[in-house]
Coordinates of C-alpha atoms and ligand atoms in Angstrom, one line a residue:
X242 CA 0.0 58.5 -18.7
X243 CA 0.1 62.0 -17.6
X244 CA 2.4 62.5 -14.4
X245 CA 1.4 64.7 -11.4
X246 CA 2.2 68.3 -12.4
X247 CA 4.2 70.3 -9.7
X248 CA 4.5 73.2 -9.7
X249 CA 0.6 74.0 -9.9
X250 CA -1.0 74.1 -13.0
X251 CA -2.7 76.9 -14.5
X252 CA -5.8 75.3 -13.9
X253 CA -5.3 74.7 -10.4
X254 CA -4.4 78.1 -9.8
X255 CA -7.8 79.2 -11.0
X256 CA -9.7 76.9 -8.9
X257 CA -10.8 77.7 -5.3
X258 CA -8.7 74.6 -4.0
X259 CA -5.6 76.5 -4.1
X260 CA -6.8 79.1 -1.5
X261 CA -7.6 76.1 0.6
X262 CA -4.0 75.0 0.3
X263 CA -2.4 78.4 1.0
X264 CA -4.4 78.5 4.3
X265 CA -3.1 75.3 5.3
X266 CA 0.5 75.9 4.0
X267 CA 0.3 78.9 6.3
X268 CA -1.1 76.9 9.5
X269 CA 1.5 74.4 9.1
X270 CA 4.4 76.0 7.7
X271 CA 4.7 73.2 4.8
X272 CA 5.1 73.7 1.2
X273 CA 2.7 72.3 -1.4
X274 CA 4.3 69.4 -3.0
X275 CA 6.9 68.6 -0.7
X276 CA 4.1 67.3 1.7
X277 CA 0.7 66.9 0.4
X278 CA -2.1 68.2 2.0
X279 CA -3.9 64.8 2.6
X280 CA -0.8 63.3 4.6
X281 CA -1.5 65.5 7.5
X282 CA -5.2 65.8 7.2
X283 CA -8.1 64.3 8.8
X284 CA -10.9 62.9 6.4
X285 CA -14.7 63.3 7.9
X286 CA -17.0 61.0 5.9
X287 CA -20.5 62.5 5.8
X288 CA -23.4 60.2 4.6
X289 CA -25.8 63.2 3.6
X290 CA -29.3 61.4 4.0
X291 CA -28.5 61.6 7.7
X292 CA -26.6 64.3 8.5
X293 CA -28.9 67.4 8.7
X294 CA -32.0 68.1 6.9
X295 CA -33.4 71.3 6.3
X296 CA -36.4 71.0 4.4
X297 CA -38.1 68.7 6.6
X298 CA -38.5 65.7 4.2
X299 CA -36.6 63.7 6.8
X300 CA -33.7 63.3 4.5
X301 CA -30.5 65.6 4.9
X302 CA -29.3 67.8 2.3
X303 CA -26.7 70.1 0.8
X304 CA -27.8 73.2 2.8
X305 CA -27.7 71.3 5.9
X306 CA -24.2 70.3 5.3
X307 CA -23.4 74.3 5.1
X308 CA -25.4 74.8 8.1
X309 CA -23.0 72.1 9.9
X310 CA -19.4 73.5 8.6
X311 CA -18.9 75.6 11.4
X312 CA -19.4 72.6 13.5
X313 CA -16.8 70.6 11.4
X314 CA -14.0 73.2 11.7
X315 CA -14.6 73.7 15.5
X316 CA -14.3 69.8 15.5
X317 CA -11.0 70.2 13.6
X318 CA -11.2 67.9 10.8
X319 CA -9.8 68.9 7.4
X320 CA -11.7 67.7 4.6
X321 CA -15.2 66.1 4.1
X322 CA -16.0 63.2 2.0
X323 CA -19.6 63.1 0.9
X324 CA -21.2 59.7 0.1
X325 CA -23.2 60.0 -3.3
X326 CA -25.5 62.9 -4.0
X327 CA -26.2 62.8 -7.4
X328 CA -29.4 62.1 -9.3
X329 CA -30.4 58.6 -8.5
X330 CA -33.6 56.6 -8.1
X331 CA -32.1 55.3 -4.8
X332 CA -32.5 51.7 -5.1
X333 CA -29.0 51.7 -2.9
X334 CA -29.2 55.0 -1.7
X335 CA -27.1 57.1 -4.2
X336 CA -24.7 54.2 -5.3
X337 CA -27.1 53.9 -8.0
X338 CA -26.8 57.1 -10.6
X339 CA -29.0 57.9 -13.3
X340 CA -27.2 61.4 -13.8
X341 CA -23.3 61.9 -12.8
X342 CA -23.2 65.8 -13.8
X343 CA -26.5 66.8 -11.5
X344 CA -27.4 66.8 -7.9
X345 CA -30.4 64.8 -6.7
X346 CA -33.4 67.0 -6.0
X347 CA -33.7 65.2 -2.4
X348 CA -30.1 66.9 -1.7
X349 CA -30.6 70.0 -3.4
X350 CA -29.0 71.9 -6.8
X351 CA -26.0 72.6 -8.6
X352 CA -26.1 76.0 -7.1
X353 CA -26.4 74.7 -3.6
X354 CA -23.3 72.4 -4.5
X355 CA -21.4 75.2 -5.6
X356 CA -22.5 77.2 -2.6
X357 CA -21.3 74.5 -0.5
X358 CA -18.1 73.9 -2.2
X359 CA -17.4 77.7 -1.6
X360 CA -18.4 77.6 2.0
X361 CA -16.4 74.6 2.9
X362 CA -13.1 76.1 1.0
X363 CA -13.8 79.6 2.8
X364 CA -13.3 77.9 6.0
X365 CA -10.4 75.9 4.9
X366 CA -12.0 72.6 4.4
X367 CA -11.4 70.3 1.5
X368 CA -14.3 68.3 -0.3
X369 CA -14.0 65.1 -1.8
X370 CA -17.1 63.4 -3.5
X371 CA -18.1 59.7 -4.0
X372 CA -17.1 58.7 -7.5
X373 CA -19.1 55.6 -8.4
X374 CA -17.6 54.4 -11.8
X375 CA -18.5 50.6 -11.6
X376 CA -22.1 50.6 -12.4
X377 CA -24.8 52.9 -13.0
X378 CA -28.5 53.2 -12.3
X379 CA -30.7 50.8 -14.7
X380 CA -32.5 54.0 -15.3
X381 CA -29.2 55.9 -16.6
X382 CA -29.7 56.9 -20.3
X383 CA -26.8 54.9 -21.2
X384 CA -28.4 51.6 -19.7
X385 CA -31.6 52.5 -21.1
X386 CA -30.4 52.7 -25.0
X387 CA -27.8 49.6 -24.2
X388 CA -31.0 47.4 -23.4
X389 CA -33.3 48.9 -26.2
X390 CA -31.4 46.9 -28.8
X391 CA -28.5 44.6 -29.5
X392 CA -27.1 46.7 -32.0
X393 CA -27.5 49.9 -30.1
X394 CA -24.2 52.1 -29.8
X395 CA -24.4 52.0 -26.2
X396 CA -24.7 48.3 -25.8
X397 CA -21.1 47.5 -25.3
X398 CA -21.0 50.1 -22.3
X399 CA -22.3 47.3 -20.2
X400 CA -21.6 43.7 -19.9
X401 CA -23.7 41.2 -21.9
X402 CA -23.6 37.8 -22.2
X403 CA -25.3 34.9 -24.0
X404 CA -26.7 32.4 -21.6
X405 CA -24.8 29.1 -20.8
X406 CA -25.5 26.0 -22.6
X407 CA -28.0 25.0 -20.4
X408 CA -29.9 28.3 -20.8
X409 CA -28.9 29.6 -17.2
X410 CA -26.5 32.4 -16.4
X411 CA -23.3 32.6 -18.2
X412 CA -21.0 31.7 -15.1
X413 CA -21.1 31.5 -11.2
X414 CA -20.4 34.9 -10.4
X415 CA -22.5 36.2 -7.3
X416 CA -24.0 39.6 -6.4
X417 CA -22.5 41.2 -3.3
X418 CA -26.0 41.8 -2.3
X419 CA -26.8 38.1 -2.8
X420 CA -28.1 36.0 -5.6
X421 CA -27.0 35.8 -9.1
X422 CA -24.9 38.4 -10.4
X423 CA -26.5 38.1 -14.0
X424 CA -29.9 39.3 -14.7
X425 CA -31.8 38.1 -18.0
X426 CA -33.2 40.6 -20.2
X427 CA -36.3 39.4 -21.9
X428 CA -36.3 41.7 -24.8
X429 CA -32.8 41.3 -26.3
X430 CA -32.3 37.9 -24.7
X431 CA -29.0 38.2 -23.1
X432 CA -27.8 38.6 -19.6
X433 CA -26.2 41.6 -18.2
X434 CA -24.0 41.7 -15.3
X435 CA -24.4 43.4 -12.0
X436 CA -22.2 42.9 -9.1
X437 CA -24.8 44.6 -6.7
X438 CA -28.3 45.3 -7.2
X439 CA -29.8 44.0 -10.5
X440 CA -30.7 48.1 -10.7
X441 CA -26.9 48.7 -10.8
X442 CA -25.8 47.2 -14.3
X443 CA -21.9 47.2 -14.3
X444 CA -20.4 49.4 -17.0
X445 CA -17.8 47.8 -19.3
X446 CA -14.5 49.4 -18.4
X447 CA -12.6 47.5 -21.1
X448 CA -14.8 49.9 -23.5
X449 CA -12.6 53.3 -24.4
X450 CA -16.1 55.1 -24.7
X451 CA -17.0 54.1 -21.0
X452 CA -13.7 55.6 -20.1
X453 CA -13.8 58.4 -22.0
X454 CA -17.3 59.2 -20.6
X455 CA -16.4 58.5 -17.3
X456 CA -13.3 60.6 -17.2
X457 CA -15.6 63.6 -18.3
X458 CA -17.5 63.1 -15.2
X459 CA -14.2 63.7 -13.0
X460 CA -13.5 66.7 -15.4
X461 CA -16.9 68.2 -14.8
X462 CA -16.3 68.2 -10.9
X463 CA -12.9 68.8 -11.0
X464 CA -13.6 72.0 -13.1
X465 CA -15.9 73.0 -10.2
X466 CA -13.3 73.0 -7.9
X467 CA -13.7 69.5 -5.8
X468 CA -10.4 68.4 -4.0
X469 CA -10.5 64.6 -4.9
X470 CA -12.8 61.4 -5.0
X471 CA -13.3 58.4 -3.0
X472 CA -13.8 55.9 -6.0
X473 CA -16.4 53.4 -5.2
X474 CA -15.5 49.6 -5.3
X475 CA -12.3 50.3 -7.1
X476 CA -11.2 46.6 -7.4
X477 CA -14.2 45.8 -9.0
X478 CA -13.8 47.7 -12.0
X479 CA -12.3 45.4 -14.8
X480 CA -13.6 41.5 -14.9
X481 CA -11.9 38.6 -16.6
X482 CA -12.0 38.8 -20.4
X483 CA -12.7 35.1 -20.4
X484 CA -15.5 35.2 -17.6
X485 CA -14.1 32.1 -16.0
X486 CA -16.0 30.7 -13.1
X487 CA -14.9 31.8 -9.7
X488 CA -13.4 28.8 -7.7
X489 CA -15.2 28.0 -4.2
X490 CA -14.2 29.5 -1.0
X491 CA -13.1 26.6 1.2
X492 CA -13.1 29.1 4.2
X493 CA -16.8 30.1 3.5
X494 CA -19.1 29.7 6.7
X495 CA -22.6 30.8 7.4
X496 CA -21.5 33.9 9.4
X497 CA -20.4 35.3 5.9
X498 CA -22.4 36.9 3.4
X499 CA -23.5 34.6 0.4
X500 CA -21.3 36.1 -2.4
X501 CA -18.1 35.0 -0.2
X502 CA -19.0 31.3 -1.2
X503 CA -16.8 31.7 -4.0
X504 CA -13.3 33.5 -4.4
X505 CA -13.9 36.7 -6.4
X506 CA -10.7 36.1 -8.3
X507 CA -12.1 36.6 -11.8
X508 CA -15.0 39.0 -11.3
X509 CA -12.7 41.6 -9.8
X510 CA -9.0 42.9 -8.6
X511 CA -7.9 41.9 -12.4
X512 CA -4.5 43.2 -13.4
X513 CA -5.7 45.5 -15.9
X514 CA -7.7 47.7 -13.4
X515 CA -4.4 49.4 -12.4
X516 CA -4.1 50.8 -16.1
X517 CA -7.7 52.2 -15.4
X518 CA -6.9 53.7 -11.7
X519 CA -3.7 55.4 -13.1
X520 CA -5.8 56.8 -16.0
X521 CA -7.7 58.3 -13.1
X522 CA -5.0 59.5 -11.4
X523 CA -3.9 61.5 -14.5
X524 CA -7.2 63.0 -14.9
X525 CA -6.7 64.4 -11.4
X526 CA -3.2 65.4 -12.0
X527 CA -3.9 67.7 -15.0
X528 CA -5.5 70.0 -12.2
X529 CA -2.0 69.8 -10.0
X530 CA -0.5 67.7 -7.8
X531 CA -3.2 68.6 -5.0
X532 CA -6.2 66.6 -6.0
X533 CA -6.9 63.5 -4.0
X534 CA -7.7 60.0 -5.3
X535 CA -9.0 57.6 -2.6
X536 CA -9.9 53.9 -3.5
X537 CA -12.5 51.8 -1.6
X538 CA -10.9 48.5 -1.9
X539 CA -11.6 45.5 0.4
X540 CA -8.5 43.1 -0.3
X541 CA -5.9 41.3 1.7
X542 CA -3.0 43.4 2.5
X543 CA -0.7 42.2 -0.8
X544 CA -3.1 43.1 -3.0
X545 CA -4.5 46.2 -1.3
X546 CA -1.0 48.2 -1.5
X547 CA -0.9 47.1 -5.4
X548 CA -3.5 50.1 -5.7
X549 CA -0.7 52.4 -5.1
X550 CA 0.2 51.8 -8.4
X551 CA 3.4 51.1 -10.5
X552 CA 5.8 54.1 -9.4
X553 CA 3.0 55.6 -7.1
X554 CA 0.9 56.4 -10.0
X555 CA -2.5 54.6 -8.7
X556 CA -4.7 55.9 -5.9
X557 CA -2.9 58.2 -3.4
X558 CA -4.7 56.4 -0.6
X559 CA -6.1 53.0 -1.2
X560 CA -8.4 52.7 1.7
X561 CA -7.1 50.3 4.5
X562 CA -10.1 48.6 6.2
X563 CA -8.4 46.1 8.3
X564 CA -8.8 47.8 11.6
X565 CA -12.9 47.4 10.7
X566 CA -12.2 43.7 10.2
X567 CA -9.6 42.9 12.9
X568 CA -10.4 41.2 16.0
X569 CA -10.0 43.7 18.9
X570 CA -6.7 42.3 20.4
X571 CA -3.6 44.1 21.0
X572 CA -1.1 41.5 19.5
X573 CA -3.2 41.0 16.5
X574 CA -3.6 44.5 15.8
X575 CA 0.1 45.2 16.5
X576 CA 1.0 42.3 13.6
X577 CA -1.6 44.1 11.6
X578 CA 0.1 47.3 11.7
X579 CA 3.7 45.8 11.3
X580 CA 2.2 43.9 8.0
X581 CA 0.6 47.0 6.7
X582 CA 3.9 49.3 7.3
X583 CA 5.8 46.5 5.7
X584 CA 3.9 45.7 2.7
X585 CA 3.4 49.8 2.0
X586 CA 5.4 50.8 -1.3
X587 CA 8.2 53.3 -0.9
X588 CA 6.8 56.6 -0.4
X589 CA 3.1 55.0 0.0
X590 CA 1.2 56.9 2.4
X591 CA -0.7 55.0 5.0
X592 CA -4.2 55.3 6.0
X593 CA -6.7 54.2 8.6
X594 CA -10.5 53.6 9.0
X595 CA -12.6 52.5 11.8
X596 CA -16.2 52.7 10.6
X597 CA -18.2 53.7 7.5
X598 CA -21.5 53.5 6.0
X599 CA -21.2 49.7 5.1
X600 CA -19.8 48.3 8.4
X601 CA -21.1 48.3 11.9
X602 CA -19.7 51.4 14.1
X603 CA -16.9 51.1 16.3
X604 CA -19.0 51.9 19.3
X605 CA -21.2 48.9 18.3
X606 CA -17.9 46.6 17.9
X607 CA -15.9 47.2 21.0
X608 CA -18.5 49.1 23.3
X609 CA -18.5 52.8 24.0
X610 CA -15.9 52.8 26.6
X611 CA -13.5 51.0 24.3
X612 CA -14.5 53.3 21.5
X613 CA -12.5 56.1 23.3
X614 CA -9.4 54.2 23.2
X615 CA -10.1 53.1 19.5
X616 CA -10.4 57.0 18.6
X617 CA -7.0 57.5 20.2
X618 CA -5.5 54.7 18.2
X619 CA -7.0 56.1 14.8
X620 CA -5.7 59.8 15.4
X621 CA -2.1 58.5 16.4
X622 CA -1.4 55.8 13.9
X623 CA 0.7 56.6 11.1
X624 CA -1.3 57.6 8.2
X625 CA -4.5 59.9 7.0
X626 CA -7.5 58.8 9.3
X627 CA -11.2 59.0 8.1
X628 CA -13.6 59.8 10.9
X629 CA -17.3 58.6 10.2
X630 CA -20.1 61.0 11.0
X631 CA -21.3 60.6 14.7
X632 CA -18.3 58.4 15.9
X633 CA -16.7 61.3 17.4
X634 CA -19.8 61.7 20.0
X635 CA -19.9 58.0 20.2
X636 CA -23.1 57.1 18.0
X637 CA -23.8 53.2 18.4
X638 CA -25.6 51.2 15.8
X639 CA -29.5 51.7 15.9
X640 CA -31.8 48.6 15.8
X641 CA -34.3 49.1 12.7
X642 CA -37.4 46.8 13.1
X643 CA -37.9 44.8 10.0
X644 CA -40.9 46.8 9.1
X645 CA -38.8 49.9 8.5
X646 CA -35.8 48.3 6.7
X647 CA -34.5 50.4 4.1
X648 CA -31.0 48.9 3.0
X649 CA -31.4 46.5 -0.1
X650 CA -28.9 44.4 1.2
X651 CA -31.0 43.6 4.3
X652 CA -33.7 43.1 2.1
X653 CA -32.2 40.7 -0.1
X654 CA -30.4 38.8 2.5
X655 CA -32.7 39.1 5.7
X656 CA -32.0 38.5 9.4
X657 CA -28.4 38.0 9.1
X658 CA -26.9 40.9 10.4
X659 CA -25.5 42.1 7.0
X660 CA -28.2 45.2 7.1
X661 CA -26.4 48.6 7.1
X662 CA -29.4 51.0 8.1
X663 CA -28.0 50.9 11.8
X664 CA -25.0 52.4 11.0
X665 CA -26.6 55.1 9.0
X666 CA -29.2 56.5 11.5
X667 CA -29.4 60.5 11.7
X668 CA -26.7 62.7 13.5
X669 CA -27.5 63.3 16.9
X670 CA -27.0 67.2 17.1
X671 CA -29.0 68.1 20.3
X672 CA -31.9 67.0 22.7
X673 CA -34.9 68.4 20.9
X674 CA -37.2 66.5 18.3
X675 CA -35.4 64.0 16.1
X676 CA -32.1 65.0 17.8
X677 CA -32.2 68.3 16.2
X678 CA -31.7 66.4 12.7
X679 CA -35.2 67.1 10.8
X680 CA -38.6 68.6 11.7
X681 CA -39.9 65.7 9.3
X682 CA -40.2 62.3 9.9
X683 CA -36.7 61.1 9.6
X684 CA -35.9 58.3 7.0
X685 CA -34.2 56.3 9.5
X686 CA -35.2 55.9 13.3
X687 CA -33.1 58.4 15.8
X688 CA -31.4 56.5 18.7
X689 CA -33.2 56.0 21.6
X690 CA -30.4 57.7 23.8
X691 CA -30.2 60.8 21.6
X692 CA -31.3 62.7 24.4
X693 CA -28.0 62.4 26.4
X694 CA -25.7 61.2 23.1
X695 CA -25.8 64.3 21.2
X696 CA -23.3 67.1 20.0
X697 CA -24.9 69.9 22.0
X698 CA -24.4 67.6 25.3
X699 CA -21.4 66.8 24.9
X700 CA -19.8 70.1 23.8
X701 CA -20.0 71.2 27.2
X702 CA -18.5 68.2 28.9
X703 CA -14.7 68.1 28.9
X704 CA -15.0 64.3 29.5
X705 CA -17.3 63.6 26.7
X706 CA -16.0 61.4 23.6
X707 CA -16.7 64.8 21.7
X708 CA -14.4 66.7 23.8
X709 CA -11.9 63.7 23.5
X710 CA -11.8 63.8 19.8
X711 CA -11.4 67.4 20.0
X712 CA -8.5 67.3 22.1
X713 CA -6.9 64.4 19.7
X714 CA -7.6 66.2 16.5
X715 CA -6.1 69.4 18.1
X716 CA -3.0 67.5 19.6
X717 CA -2.3 66.0 16.4
X718 CA -2.8 68.9 14.1
X719 CA 0.0 70.7 16.3
X720 CA 2.5 67.7 16.4
X721 CA 4.6 66.6 13.4
X722 CA 5.3 63.5 15.1
X723 CA 1.6 62.4 15.5
X724 CA 1.0 63.2 11.7
X725 CA 3.9 62.6 9.8
X726 CA 6.7 61.2 12.3
X727 CA 8.0 57.4 12.2
X728 CA 5.9 54.8 13.9
X729 CA 7.8 52.3 16.1
X730 CA 6.2 49.4 17.8
X731 CA 7.0 49.4 21.6
X732 CA 5.1 46.7 23.2
X733 CA 1.8 44.2 22.9
X734 CA 0.5 42.2 25.5
X735 CA -3.0 40.3 25.5
X736 CA -4.5 43.8 26.1
X737 CA -1.9 46.6 26.0
X738 CA -0.7 48.1 22.4
X739 CA 2.0 50.7 22.8
X740 CA 4.0 52.5 20.1
X741 CA 6.2 55.4 19.7
X742 CA 5.5 58.4 17.2
X743 CA 8.5 60.5 16.5
X744 CA 10.7 62.9 14.6
X745 CA 13.8 64.3 15.4
X746 CA 12.6 66.8 17.7
X747 CA 9.5 65.4 19.3
X748 CA 8.8 61.8 20.8
X749 CA 5.5 60.6 22.1
X750 CA 4.4 57.0 23.6
X751 CA 0.9 55.8 22.6
X752 CA -0.3 53.3 25.1
X753 CA -3.7 51.7 24.5
X754 CA -5.6 49.4 27.1
X755 CA -7.9 47.3 24.6
X756 CA -9.4 45.5 27.6
X757 CA -11.8 46.5 30.4
X758 CA -9.4 45.3 33.3
X759 CA -6.6 47.7 34.5
X760 CA -2.9 46.8 32.9
X761 CA 0.4 47.9 33.0
X762 CA 3.5 48.0 30.8
X763 CA 7.0 49.4 31.3
X764 CA 7.8 52.4 29.1
X765 CA 10.9 52.9 27.1
X766 CA 11.9 55.7 28.9
X767 CA 11.0 58.4 31.3
X768 CA 7.9 60.2 30.0
X769 CA 5.2 62.5 31.0
X770 CA 1.3 62.3 30.3
X771 CA 0.0 64.7 28.1
X772 CA -3.5 63.5 27.1
X773 CA -5.2 60.4 27.8
X774 CA -9.0 58.8 27.2
X775 CA -10.2 59.6 30.8
X776 CA -9.4 63.1 30.8
X777 CA -7.2 63.3 34.0
X778 CA -3.6 62.7 35.0
X779 CA -2.2 65.2 32.4
X780 CA 1.3 66.2 33.4
X781 CA 1.9 63.1 35.3
X782 CA 5.5 61.7 35.1
X783 CA 6.3 58.0 34.3
X784 CA 9.6 56.9 35.2
X785 CA 9.3 53.0 34.7
X786 CA 6.0 51.7 34.9
X787 CA 2.9 52.8 33.0
X788 CA -0.5 52.1 34.8
X789 CA -3.6 52.1 32.8
X790 CA -7.1 51.8 33.8
X791 CA -9.3 49.5 32.1
X792 CA -10.4 50.9 28.9
X793 CA -7.6 53.9 28.9
X794 CA -5.3 55.4 26.4
X795 CA -2.6 57.5 27.3
X796 CA -0.3 59.6 25.1
X797 CA 2.9 60.2 26.9
X798 CA 5.7 62.7 25.8
X799 CA 9.3 61.0 26.2
X800 CA 11.3 63.4 28.4
X801 CA 14.9 62.1 27.5
Ligands
NOJ4 C1 -19.7 50.1 -2.0 C2 -20.4 51.5 -1.1 O1 -19.8 51.7 0.0 C3 -21.8 50.7 -0.8 O2 -22.6 51.4 0.0 C4 -22.7 50.5 -2.0 O3 -23.5 49.6 -1.7 C5 -21.8 49.5 -3.1 N1 -20.4 50.1 -3.1 C6 -22.4 49.5 -4.3 O4 -22.1 50.5 -4.8

């Protein structure tokens, strides 16, 4: 497999991306190659349908993102990851792609995309795209051809099987959106496999043609100058070649989605997937060492870290979602951090995520006050953080009435709390109509508290969530200890979690009260408060005992 190229290749020099790197090298004094940009960056996830609408159709678009780039640089993030913007029938809101090389007209045009990329790069912002290689739309020309006849040359680009002897599906694999993962095709009398909707047939990554075509898609966007990809459901790409039944999950409860009734050990996370991931990494490496590969992977830690790949030739950042699933308890989270740090391969760089478009927002899980503490945790742990749009103003989940449900998961498994519309509602910019998101009818409802919870209101309030995010981001940007420094655990009681972040020249104590009651802890040495979630107390010296208010987090500089 191709190794990462360093120094930069001529292709990379020709791209706009290199200008971005020069800027951040200048800003940080760090050199390309010795310290990749994404190690000291903060990624911001944009769900494009909900970010900013400029053509009044109630759906966000690329021009809307361009209009908000100054906000993002003001906020202080370094890269944006945009959820899928490619041509799609929208059965799964863009995760069902019918043309990988074009922009869906709802979002704009290729010219709009090039403009967005140039404008982002001009501001020093990197742009990451969502790459969806596991499945296409059932309207993709490859699938239309594949289902036209058994002997069509595209047939084997997808996964077709004969029925089981009883005429039913070939095995017990379940769709992650509920129900059987096999769809009967009447015309050609075989089943095809879909890990998600039947409108999202899985590609057959054992077929070299699929690999070639899908790597060409990566080239297409890399040639335009994108800085990397978040790879959708990376662990699903390769399935068992013998199509064995998944075993039952003895720990399944009614609170879990139906597909978790079985353990997906044969339908996902197969050993051969790592060859595919390192091939993808090889494609990126042709453009220099700077293009970033992130994998979406929901797996236990020991299996997650395998996605860094042999000799770190896999994903640069296999997304770590363990803070999303963890109970919000200090001891538990400390253990989680320890286990993650211990499981990382030598040289593997950590990362942390609190929310995304598939999971309830952090403010909905832990409450608005505690979400401030969570923000401090996200932005002070060792590793690249990803911020989900709207979390920086404390957006919470928005109840969507049954008649207005848009999410296919909620439609297929209704009323069980798995629906994802509540965390995908429009960004709250100001207190005008539709929170400044759209002059049309928004595709999902606007939060009822948007008149108060919005960017404009919070930007002039020094104690707001937005001001806290800005302070944390700016502090982090200026501190090597907080970005690339060591992590050392210090203390975990029922509610308080504390750790040190340090380099040879800087030492910070981070102390987080994960509960609503006041708490205290003994500090590892004299220190001085430099930043806290409540916005007061900076400069105060702490000799021995740090007193934390309920829902308070503190960053303190160690003095000795
Ligand atoms: C993971 C994406 O994050 C989710 O939104 C989507 O529904 C599934 N993959 C299927 O593509």
